[in-house]
PDB file of C-alpha atoms in Angstrom:
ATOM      1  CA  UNK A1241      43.690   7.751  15.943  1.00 63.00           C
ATOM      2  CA  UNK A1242      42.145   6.355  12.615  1.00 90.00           C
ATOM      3  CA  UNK A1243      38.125   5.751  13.566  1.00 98.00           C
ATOM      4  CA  UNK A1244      35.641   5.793  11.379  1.00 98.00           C
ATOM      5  CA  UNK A1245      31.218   4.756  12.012  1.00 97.00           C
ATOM      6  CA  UNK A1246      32.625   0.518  11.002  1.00 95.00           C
ATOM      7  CA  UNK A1247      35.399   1.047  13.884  1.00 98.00           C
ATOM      8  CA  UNK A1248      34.626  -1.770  16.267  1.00 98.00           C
ATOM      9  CA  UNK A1249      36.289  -3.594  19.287  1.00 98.00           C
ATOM     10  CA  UNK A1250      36.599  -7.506  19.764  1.00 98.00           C
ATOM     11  CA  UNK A1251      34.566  -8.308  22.817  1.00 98.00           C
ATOM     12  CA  UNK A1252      36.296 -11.273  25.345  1.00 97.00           C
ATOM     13  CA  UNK A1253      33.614 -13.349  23.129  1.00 97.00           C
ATOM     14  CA  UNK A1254      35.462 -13.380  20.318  1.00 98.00           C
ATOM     15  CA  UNK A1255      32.868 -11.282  18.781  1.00 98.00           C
ATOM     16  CA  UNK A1256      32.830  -7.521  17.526  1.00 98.00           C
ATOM     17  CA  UNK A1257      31.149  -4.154  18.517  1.00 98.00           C
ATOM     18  CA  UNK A1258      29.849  -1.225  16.501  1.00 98.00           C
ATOM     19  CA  UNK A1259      31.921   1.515  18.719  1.00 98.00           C
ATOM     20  CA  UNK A1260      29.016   3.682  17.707  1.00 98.00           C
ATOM     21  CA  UNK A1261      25.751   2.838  18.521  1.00 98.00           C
ATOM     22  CA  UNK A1262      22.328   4.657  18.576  1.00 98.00           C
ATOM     23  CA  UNK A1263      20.710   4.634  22.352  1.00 98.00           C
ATOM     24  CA  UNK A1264      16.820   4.983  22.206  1.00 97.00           C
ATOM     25  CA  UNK A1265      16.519   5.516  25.765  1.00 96.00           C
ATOM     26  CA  UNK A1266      13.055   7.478  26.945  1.00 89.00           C
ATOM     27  CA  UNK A1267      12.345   7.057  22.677  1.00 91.00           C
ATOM     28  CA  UNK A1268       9.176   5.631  21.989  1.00 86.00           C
ATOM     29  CA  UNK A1269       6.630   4.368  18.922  1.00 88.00           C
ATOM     30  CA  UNK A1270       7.044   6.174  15.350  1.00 92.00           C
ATOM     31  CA  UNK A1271       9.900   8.278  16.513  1.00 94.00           C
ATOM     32  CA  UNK A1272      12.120   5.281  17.916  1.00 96.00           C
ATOM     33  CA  UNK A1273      11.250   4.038  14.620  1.00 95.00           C
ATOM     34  CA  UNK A1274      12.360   6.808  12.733  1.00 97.00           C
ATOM     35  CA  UNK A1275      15.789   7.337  14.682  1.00 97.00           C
ATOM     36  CA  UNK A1276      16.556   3.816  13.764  1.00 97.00           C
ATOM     37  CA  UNK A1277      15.754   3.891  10.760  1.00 97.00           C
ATOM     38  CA  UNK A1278      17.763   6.923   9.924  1.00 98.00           C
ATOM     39  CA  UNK A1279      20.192   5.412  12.338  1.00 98.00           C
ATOM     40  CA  UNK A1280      20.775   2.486   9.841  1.00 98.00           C
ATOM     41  CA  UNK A1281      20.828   4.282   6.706  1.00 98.00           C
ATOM     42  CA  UNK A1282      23.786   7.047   7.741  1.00 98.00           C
ATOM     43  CA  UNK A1283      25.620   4.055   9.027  1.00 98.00           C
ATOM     44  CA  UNK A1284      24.654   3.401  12.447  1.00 98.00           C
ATOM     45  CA  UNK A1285      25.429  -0.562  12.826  1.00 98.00           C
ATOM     46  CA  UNK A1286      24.544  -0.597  16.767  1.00 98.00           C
ATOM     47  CA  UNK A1287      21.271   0.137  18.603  1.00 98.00           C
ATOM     48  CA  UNK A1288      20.852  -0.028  22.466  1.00 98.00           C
ATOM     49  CA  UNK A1289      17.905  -0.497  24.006  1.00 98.00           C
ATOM     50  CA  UNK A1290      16.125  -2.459  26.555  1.00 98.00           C
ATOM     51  CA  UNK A1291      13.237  -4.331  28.193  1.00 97.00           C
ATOM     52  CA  UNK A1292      12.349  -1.060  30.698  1.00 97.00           C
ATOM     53  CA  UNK A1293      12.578   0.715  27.273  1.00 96.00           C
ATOM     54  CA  UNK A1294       9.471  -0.084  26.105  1.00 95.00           C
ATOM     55  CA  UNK A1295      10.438  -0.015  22.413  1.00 96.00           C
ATOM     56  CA  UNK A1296      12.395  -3.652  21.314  1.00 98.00           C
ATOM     57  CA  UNK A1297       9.492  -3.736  19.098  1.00 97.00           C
ATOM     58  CA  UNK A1298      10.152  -1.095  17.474  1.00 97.00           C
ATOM     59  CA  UNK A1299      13.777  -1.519  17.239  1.00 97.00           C
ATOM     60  CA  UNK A1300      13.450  -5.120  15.459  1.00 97.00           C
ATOM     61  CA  UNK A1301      10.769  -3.640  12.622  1.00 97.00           C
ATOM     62  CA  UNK A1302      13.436  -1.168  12.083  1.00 97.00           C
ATOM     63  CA  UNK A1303      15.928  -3.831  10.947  1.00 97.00           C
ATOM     64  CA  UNK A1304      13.550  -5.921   9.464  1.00 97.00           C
ATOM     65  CA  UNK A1305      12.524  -3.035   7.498  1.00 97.00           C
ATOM     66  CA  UNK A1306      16.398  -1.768   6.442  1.00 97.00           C
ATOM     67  CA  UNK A1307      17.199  -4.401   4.085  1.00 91.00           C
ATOM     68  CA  UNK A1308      20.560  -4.909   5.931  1.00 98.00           C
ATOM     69  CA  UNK A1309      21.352  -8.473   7.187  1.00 97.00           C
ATOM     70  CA  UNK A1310      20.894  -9.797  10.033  1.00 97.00           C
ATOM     71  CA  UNK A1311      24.432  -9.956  10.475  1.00 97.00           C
ATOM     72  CA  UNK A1312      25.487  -6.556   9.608  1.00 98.00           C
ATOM     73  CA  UNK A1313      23.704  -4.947  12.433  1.00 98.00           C
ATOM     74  CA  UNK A1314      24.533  -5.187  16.509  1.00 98.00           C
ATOM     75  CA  UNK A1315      21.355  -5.266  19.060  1.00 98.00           C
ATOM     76  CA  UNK A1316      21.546  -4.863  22.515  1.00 98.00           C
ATOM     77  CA  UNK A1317      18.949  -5.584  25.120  1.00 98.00           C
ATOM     78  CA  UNK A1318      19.265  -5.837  28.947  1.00 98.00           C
ATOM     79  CA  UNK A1319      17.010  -6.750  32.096  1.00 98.00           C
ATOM     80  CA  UNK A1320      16.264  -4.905  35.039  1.00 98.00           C
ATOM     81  CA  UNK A1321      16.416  -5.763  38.236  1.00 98.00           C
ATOM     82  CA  UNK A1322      12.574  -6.012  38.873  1.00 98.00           C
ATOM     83  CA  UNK A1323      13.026  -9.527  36.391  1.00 98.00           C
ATOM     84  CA  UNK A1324      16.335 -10.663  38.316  1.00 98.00           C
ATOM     85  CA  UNK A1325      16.549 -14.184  39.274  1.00 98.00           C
ATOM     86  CA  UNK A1326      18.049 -17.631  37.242  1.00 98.00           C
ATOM     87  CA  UNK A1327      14.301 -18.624  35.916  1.00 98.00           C
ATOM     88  CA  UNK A1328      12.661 -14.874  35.216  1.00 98.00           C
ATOM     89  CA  UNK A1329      15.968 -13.576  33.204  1.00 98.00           C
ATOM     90  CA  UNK A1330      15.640 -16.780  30.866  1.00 98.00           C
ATOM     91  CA  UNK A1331      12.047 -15.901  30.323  1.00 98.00           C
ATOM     92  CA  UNK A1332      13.192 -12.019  29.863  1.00 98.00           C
ATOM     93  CA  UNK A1333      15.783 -13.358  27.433  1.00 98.00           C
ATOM     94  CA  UNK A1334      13.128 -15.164  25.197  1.00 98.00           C
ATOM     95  CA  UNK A1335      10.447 -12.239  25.295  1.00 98.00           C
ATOM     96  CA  UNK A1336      13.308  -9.634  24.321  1.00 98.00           C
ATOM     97  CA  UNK A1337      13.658 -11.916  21.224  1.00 98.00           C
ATOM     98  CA  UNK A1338       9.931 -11.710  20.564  1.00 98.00           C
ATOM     99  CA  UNK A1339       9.573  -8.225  20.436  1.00 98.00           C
ATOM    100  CA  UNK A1340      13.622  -7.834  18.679  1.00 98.00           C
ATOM    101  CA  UNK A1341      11.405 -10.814  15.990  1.00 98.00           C
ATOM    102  CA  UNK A1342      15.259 -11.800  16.509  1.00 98.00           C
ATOM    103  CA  UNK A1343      17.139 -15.401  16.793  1.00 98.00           C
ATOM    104  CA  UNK A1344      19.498 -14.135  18.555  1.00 98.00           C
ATOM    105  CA  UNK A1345      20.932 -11.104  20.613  1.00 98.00           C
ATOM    106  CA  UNK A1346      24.537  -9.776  20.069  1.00 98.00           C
ATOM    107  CA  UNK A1347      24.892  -8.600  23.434  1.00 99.00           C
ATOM    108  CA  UNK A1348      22.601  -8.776  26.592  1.00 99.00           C
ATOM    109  CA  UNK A1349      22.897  -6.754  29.518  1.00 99.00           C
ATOM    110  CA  UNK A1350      21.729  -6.727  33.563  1.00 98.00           C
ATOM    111  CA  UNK A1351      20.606  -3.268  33.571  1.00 98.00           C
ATOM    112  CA  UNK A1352      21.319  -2.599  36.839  1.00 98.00           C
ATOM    113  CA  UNK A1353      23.017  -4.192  40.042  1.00 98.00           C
ATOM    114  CA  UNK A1354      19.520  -3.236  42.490  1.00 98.00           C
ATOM    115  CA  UNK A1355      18.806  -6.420  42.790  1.00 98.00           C
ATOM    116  CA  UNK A1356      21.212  -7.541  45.486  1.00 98.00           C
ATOM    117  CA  UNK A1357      24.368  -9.878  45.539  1.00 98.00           C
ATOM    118  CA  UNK A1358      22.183 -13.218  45.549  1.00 98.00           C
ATOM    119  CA  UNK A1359      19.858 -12.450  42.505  1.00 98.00           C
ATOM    120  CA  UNK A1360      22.462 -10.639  40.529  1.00 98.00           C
ATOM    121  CA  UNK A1361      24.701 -13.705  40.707  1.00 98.00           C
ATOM    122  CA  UNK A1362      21.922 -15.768  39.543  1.00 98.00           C
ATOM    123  CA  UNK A1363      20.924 -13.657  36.997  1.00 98.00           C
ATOM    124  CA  UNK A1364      24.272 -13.637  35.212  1.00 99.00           C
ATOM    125  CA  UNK A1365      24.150 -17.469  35.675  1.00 98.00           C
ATOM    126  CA  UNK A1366      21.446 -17.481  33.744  1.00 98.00           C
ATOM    127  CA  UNK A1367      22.753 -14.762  30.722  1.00 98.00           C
ATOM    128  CA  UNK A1368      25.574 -17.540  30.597  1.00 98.00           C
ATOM    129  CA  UNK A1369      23.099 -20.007  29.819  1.00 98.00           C
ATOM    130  CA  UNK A1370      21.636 -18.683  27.609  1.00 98.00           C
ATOM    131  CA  UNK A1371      24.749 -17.170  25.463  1.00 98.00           C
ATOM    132  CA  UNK A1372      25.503 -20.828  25.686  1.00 98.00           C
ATOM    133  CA  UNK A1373      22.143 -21.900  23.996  1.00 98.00           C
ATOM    134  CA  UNK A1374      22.429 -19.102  21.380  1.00 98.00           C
ATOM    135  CA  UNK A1375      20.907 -17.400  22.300  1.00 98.00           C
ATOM    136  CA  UNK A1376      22.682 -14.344  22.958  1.00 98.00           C
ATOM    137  CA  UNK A1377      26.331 -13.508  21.228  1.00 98.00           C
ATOM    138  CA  UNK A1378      28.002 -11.608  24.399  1.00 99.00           C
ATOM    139  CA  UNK A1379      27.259 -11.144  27.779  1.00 99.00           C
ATOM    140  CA  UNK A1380      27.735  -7.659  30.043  1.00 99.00           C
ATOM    141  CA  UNK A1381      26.235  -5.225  32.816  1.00 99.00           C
ATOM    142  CA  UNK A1382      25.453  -1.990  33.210  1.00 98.00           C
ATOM    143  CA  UNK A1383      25.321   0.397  35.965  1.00 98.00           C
ATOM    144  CA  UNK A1384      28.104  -2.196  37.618  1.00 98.00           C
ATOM    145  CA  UNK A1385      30.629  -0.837  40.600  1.00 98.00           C
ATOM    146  CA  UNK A1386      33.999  -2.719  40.823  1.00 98.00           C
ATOM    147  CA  UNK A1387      31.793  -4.145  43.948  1.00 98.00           C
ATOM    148  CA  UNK A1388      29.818  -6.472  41.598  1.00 98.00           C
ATOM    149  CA  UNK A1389      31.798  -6.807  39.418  1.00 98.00           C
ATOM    150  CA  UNK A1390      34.638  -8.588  41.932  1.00 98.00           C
ATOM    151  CA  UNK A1391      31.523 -10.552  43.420  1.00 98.00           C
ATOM    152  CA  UNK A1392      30.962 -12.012  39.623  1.00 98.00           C
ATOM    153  CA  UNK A1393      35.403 -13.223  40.029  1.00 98.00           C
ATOM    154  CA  UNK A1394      34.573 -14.216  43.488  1.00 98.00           C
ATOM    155  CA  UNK A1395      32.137 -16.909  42.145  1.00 98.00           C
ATOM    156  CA  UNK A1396      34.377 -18.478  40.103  1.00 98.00           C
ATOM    157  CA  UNK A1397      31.972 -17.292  36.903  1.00 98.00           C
ATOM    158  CA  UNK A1398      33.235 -15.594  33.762  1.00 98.00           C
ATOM    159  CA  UNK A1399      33.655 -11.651  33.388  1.00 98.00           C
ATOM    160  CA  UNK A1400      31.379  -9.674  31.567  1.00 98.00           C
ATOM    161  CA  UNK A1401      32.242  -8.242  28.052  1.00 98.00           C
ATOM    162  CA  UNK A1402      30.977  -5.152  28.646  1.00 98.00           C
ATOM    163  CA  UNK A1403      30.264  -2.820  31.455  1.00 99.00           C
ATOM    164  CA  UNK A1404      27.510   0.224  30.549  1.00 98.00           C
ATOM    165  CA  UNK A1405      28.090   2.669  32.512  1.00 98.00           C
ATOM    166  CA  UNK A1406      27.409   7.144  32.475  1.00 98.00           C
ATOM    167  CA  UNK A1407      30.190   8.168  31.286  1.00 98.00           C
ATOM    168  CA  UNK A1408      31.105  11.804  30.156  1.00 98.00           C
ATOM    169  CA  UNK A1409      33.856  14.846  31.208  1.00 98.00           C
ATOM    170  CA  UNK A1410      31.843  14.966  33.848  1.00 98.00           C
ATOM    171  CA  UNK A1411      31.327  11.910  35.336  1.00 98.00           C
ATOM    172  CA  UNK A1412      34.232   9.620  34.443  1.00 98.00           C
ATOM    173  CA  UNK A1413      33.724   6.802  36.526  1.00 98.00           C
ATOM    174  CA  UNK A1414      37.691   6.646  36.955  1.00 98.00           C
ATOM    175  CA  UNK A1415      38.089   3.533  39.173  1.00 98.00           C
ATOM    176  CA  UNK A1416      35.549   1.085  37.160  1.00 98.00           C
ATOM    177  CA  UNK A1417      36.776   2.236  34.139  1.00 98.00           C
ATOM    178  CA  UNK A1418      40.462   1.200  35.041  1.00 98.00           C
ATOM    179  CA  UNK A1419      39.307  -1.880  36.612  1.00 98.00           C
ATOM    180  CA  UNK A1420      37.459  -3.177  33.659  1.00 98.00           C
ATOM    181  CA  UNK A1421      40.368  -1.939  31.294  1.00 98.00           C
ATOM    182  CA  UNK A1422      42.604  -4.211  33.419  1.00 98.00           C
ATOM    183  CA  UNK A1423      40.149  -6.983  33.315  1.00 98.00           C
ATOM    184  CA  UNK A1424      39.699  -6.883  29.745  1.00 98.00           C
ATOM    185  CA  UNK A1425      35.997  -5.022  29.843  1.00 98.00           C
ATOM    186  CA  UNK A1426      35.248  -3.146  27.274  1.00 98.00           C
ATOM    187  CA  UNK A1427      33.715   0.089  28.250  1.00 99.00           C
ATOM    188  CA  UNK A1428      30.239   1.603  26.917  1.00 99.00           C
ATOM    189  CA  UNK A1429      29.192   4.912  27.494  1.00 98.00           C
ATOM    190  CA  UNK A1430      25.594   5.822  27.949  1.00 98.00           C
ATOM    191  CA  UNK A1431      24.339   9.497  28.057  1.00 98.00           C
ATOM    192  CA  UNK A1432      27.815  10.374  26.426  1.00 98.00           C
ATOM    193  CA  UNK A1433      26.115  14.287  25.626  1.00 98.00           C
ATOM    194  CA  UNK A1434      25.097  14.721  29.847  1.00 98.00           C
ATOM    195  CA  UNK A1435      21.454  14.708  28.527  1.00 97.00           C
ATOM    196  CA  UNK A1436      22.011  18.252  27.031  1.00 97.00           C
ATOM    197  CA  UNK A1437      23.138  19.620  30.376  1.00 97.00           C
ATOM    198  CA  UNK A1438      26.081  21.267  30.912  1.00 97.00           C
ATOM    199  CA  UNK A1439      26.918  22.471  27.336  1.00 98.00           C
ATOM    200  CA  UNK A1440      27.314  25.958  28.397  1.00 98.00           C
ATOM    201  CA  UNK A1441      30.869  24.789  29.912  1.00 98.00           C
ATOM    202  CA  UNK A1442      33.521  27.076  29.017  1.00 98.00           C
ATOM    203  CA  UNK A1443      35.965  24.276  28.038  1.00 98.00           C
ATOM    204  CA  UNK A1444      33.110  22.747  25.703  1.00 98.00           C
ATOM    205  CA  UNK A1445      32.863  25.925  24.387  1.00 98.00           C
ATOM    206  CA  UNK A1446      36.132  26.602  23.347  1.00 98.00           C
ATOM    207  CA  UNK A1447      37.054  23.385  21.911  1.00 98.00           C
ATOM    208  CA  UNK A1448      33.625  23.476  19.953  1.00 98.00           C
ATOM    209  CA  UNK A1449      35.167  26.474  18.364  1.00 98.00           C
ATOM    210  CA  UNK A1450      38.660  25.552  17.516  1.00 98.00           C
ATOM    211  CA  UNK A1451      37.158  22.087  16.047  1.00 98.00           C
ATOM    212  CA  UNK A1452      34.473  24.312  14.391  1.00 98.00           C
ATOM    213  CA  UNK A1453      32.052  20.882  15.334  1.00 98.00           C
ATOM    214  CA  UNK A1454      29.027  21.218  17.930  1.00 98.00           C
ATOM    215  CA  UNK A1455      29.355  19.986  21.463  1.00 98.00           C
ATOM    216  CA  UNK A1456      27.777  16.834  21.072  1.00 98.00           C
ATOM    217  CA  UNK A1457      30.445  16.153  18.659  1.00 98.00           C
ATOM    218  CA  UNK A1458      33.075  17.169  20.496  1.00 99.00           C
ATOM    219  CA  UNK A1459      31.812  14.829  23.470  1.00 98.00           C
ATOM    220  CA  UNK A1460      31.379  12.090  21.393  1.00 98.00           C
ATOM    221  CA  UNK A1461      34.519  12.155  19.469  1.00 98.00           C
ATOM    222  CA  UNK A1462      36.285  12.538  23.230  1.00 98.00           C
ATOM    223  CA  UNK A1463      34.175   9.281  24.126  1.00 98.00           C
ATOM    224  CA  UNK A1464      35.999   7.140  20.966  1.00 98.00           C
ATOM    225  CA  UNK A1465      39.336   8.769  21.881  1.00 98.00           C
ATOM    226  CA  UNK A1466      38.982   7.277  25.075  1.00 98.00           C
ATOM    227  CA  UNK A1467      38.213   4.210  23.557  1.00 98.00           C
ATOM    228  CA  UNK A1468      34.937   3.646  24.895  1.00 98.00           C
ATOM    229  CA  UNK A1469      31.207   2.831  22.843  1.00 98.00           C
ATOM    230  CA  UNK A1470      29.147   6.006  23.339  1.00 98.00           C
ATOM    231  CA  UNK A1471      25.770   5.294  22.916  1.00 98.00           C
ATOM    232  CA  UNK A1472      24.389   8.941  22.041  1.00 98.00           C
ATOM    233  CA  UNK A1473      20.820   9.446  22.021  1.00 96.00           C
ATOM    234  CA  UNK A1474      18.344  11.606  20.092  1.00 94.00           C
ATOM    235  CA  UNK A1475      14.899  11.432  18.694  1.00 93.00           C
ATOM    236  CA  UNK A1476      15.092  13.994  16.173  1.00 95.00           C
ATOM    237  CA  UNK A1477      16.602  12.884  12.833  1.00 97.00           C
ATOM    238  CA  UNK A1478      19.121  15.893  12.042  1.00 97.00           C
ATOM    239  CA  UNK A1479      20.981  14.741  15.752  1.00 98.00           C
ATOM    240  CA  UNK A1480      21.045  11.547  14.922  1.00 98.00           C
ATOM    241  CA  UNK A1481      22.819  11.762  11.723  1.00 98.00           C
ATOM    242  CA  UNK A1482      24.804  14.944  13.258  1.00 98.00           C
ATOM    243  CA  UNK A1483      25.922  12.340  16.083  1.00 98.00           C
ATOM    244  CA  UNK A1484      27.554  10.316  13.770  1.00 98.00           C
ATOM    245  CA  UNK A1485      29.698  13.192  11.818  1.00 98.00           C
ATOM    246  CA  UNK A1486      32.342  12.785  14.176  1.00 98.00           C
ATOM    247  CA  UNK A1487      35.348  11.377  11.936  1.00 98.00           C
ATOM    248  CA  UNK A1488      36.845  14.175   9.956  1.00 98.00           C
ATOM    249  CA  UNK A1489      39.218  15.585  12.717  1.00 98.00           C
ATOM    250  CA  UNK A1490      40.754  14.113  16.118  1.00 98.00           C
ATOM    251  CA  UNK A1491      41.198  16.036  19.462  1.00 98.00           C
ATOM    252  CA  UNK A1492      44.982  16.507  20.775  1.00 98.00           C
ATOM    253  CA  UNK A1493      46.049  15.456  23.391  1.00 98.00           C
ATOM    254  CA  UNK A1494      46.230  18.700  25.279  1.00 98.00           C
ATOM    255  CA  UNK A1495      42.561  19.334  24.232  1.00 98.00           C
ATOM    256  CA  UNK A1496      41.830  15.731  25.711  1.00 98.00           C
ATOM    257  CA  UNK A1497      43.660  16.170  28.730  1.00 98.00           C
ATOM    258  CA  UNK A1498      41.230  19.836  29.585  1.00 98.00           C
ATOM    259  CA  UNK A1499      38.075  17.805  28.890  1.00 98.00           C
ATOM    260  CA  UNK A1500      39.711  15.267  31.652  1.00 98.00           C
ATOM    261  CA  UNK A1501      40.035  18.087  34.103  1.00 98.00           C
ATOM    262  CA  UNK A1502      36.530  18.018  34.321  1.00 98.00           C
ATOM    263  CA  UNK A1503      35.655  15.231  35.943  1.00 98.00           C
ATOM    264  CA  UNK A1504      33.387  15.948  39.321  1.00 98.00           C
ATOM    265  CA  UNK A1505      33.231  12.320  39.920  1.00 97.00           C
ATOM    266  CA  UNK A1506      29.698  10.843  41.148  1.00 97.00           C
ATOM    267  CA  UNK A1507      29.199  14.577  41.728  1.00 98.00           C
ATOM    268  CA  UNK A1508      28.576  15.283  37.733  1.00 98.00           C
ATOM    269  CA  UNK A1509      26.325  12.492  37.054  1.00 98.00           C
ATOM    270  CA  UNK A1510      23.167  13.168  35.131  1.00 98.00           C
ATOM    271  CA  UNK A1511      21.362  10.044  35.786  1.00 97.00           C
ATOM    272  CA  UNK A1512      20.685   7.423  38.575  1.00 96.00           C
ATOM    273  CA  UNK A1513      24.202   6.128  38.119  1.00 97.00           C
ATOM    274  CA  UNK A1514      23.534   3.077  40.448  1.00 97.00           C
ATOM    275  CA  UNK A1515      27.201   1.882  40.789  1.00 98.00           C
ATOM    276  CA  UNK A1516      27.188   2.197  44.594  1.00 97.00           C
ATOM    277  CA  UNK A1517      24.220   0.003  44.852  1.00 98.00           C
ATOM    278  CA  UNK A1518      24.144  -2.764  47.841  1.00 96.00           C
TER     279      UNK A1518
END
């Protein structure tokens, strides 16, 4: 499998993805600043973040301050469900591109489904909008269960591009991931390195070892096998630029097929993992 940090996937937009991108979850003033930063400069061309963030600011002076067009680099924001509705997302929308200092967002998310069926329909009603006033590039979720993302088909409304969900050996999220694959979903993975849990695992371990590459690696590098955008995160500049060292050797399949074994289901989350959500 030939990937390298410019690997990207065509969205159902028409538009591409970064497979790689920088999350700055929990990753606040000068040192969101500096992961970004470095981010850009080791060739990072995707950073995650979001309103509940806190740190869109801080993201945009990053790319102002890179000397990389506007065009070379993908930003993702998303809303939470506290700012759910047709008329508060399009006011979200336009103070996430205040604080980006952007004209435009390549992908937008709804952060989570909390909100119920009602106000995440009209929520997505409004994303749709506003991609179609340019908003925004591509449209997606997060945190999504196959439940809503069928009630999304059963309005009649188009499909997401993405879905952002955890995804690790742990916690593989089997039956969305197979029902966005068939629905042409492309499949981001957020806390791809189980939040530093975990890495005491035998199997991580051993493969760490035969790769000679550290066990973030090896769980990111099994995230692009997959075929999925991990979104690693890290505040401290050596992991960040570590993260990304993940192209000079490929898993086989064998080795792919142990970290599979893994999976504990909702069991081996790390994180709030909402997908189950009314």
């Amino acid at each position: 499998m030939a990937l390298s940090i410019t690997s990207s996937v065509t969205l159902r937009s028409g538009w591409s993805m970064p497979l790689l991108g920088l999350g700055v979850y929990q990753n606040s003033g000068p040192s969101v600043l500096t992961a970004c930063s470095t981010a850009l400069q080791v060739g990072y061309r995707h950073i995650d973040s979001a309103q509940a963030y806190r740190n869109e600011a801080e993201v945009g002076r990053a790319l102002n301050e890179s000397n990389l067009k506007r065009e070379e680099v993908f930003i993702t924001s998303k809303v939470y469900s506290a700012n759910h509705g047709y008329d508060r997302a399009l006011q979200m929308i336009d103070q996430s591109l205040h604080n980006l200092r952007l004209e435009y967002m390549d992908l937008f998310l709804i952060h989570d489904p909390l909100s119920g069926k009602e106000r995440r329909l009209a929520t997505w009603r409004a994303l749709i909008k506003a991609r179609d006033d340019g908003k925004i590039r591509s449209i997606g979720v997060s945190n999504y269960g196959i439940k809503h993302l069928e009630e999304i088909k059963g309005a009649s409304l188009e499909l997401p591009s993405v879905n952002q969900l955890e995804i690790h050996p742990f916690c593989q999220q089997a039956s969305i991931v197979n029902w966005c694959e068939q629905n042409g979903i492309v499949v981001q993975a957020y806390s791809p390195l189980v939040r530093g849990n975990r890495w005491d695992n035998p199997t991580l371990k051993e493969l760490s070892d035969k790769y000679g590459k550290e066990i973030p690696q090896i769980l990111i590098r099994w995230s692009l096998q997959r075929g999925y955008s991990p979104l690693p995160k890290s505040s401290k500049t050596d992991r960040v630029i570590s993260n990304a060292d993940v192209y000079d050797f490929e898993m086989g399949e064998e080795d792919m097929e142990k970290l599979a074994a893994l999976d504990e289901g909702s069991l081996g989350a790390v994180t709030w993992n909402p997908v189950d959500a009314a």
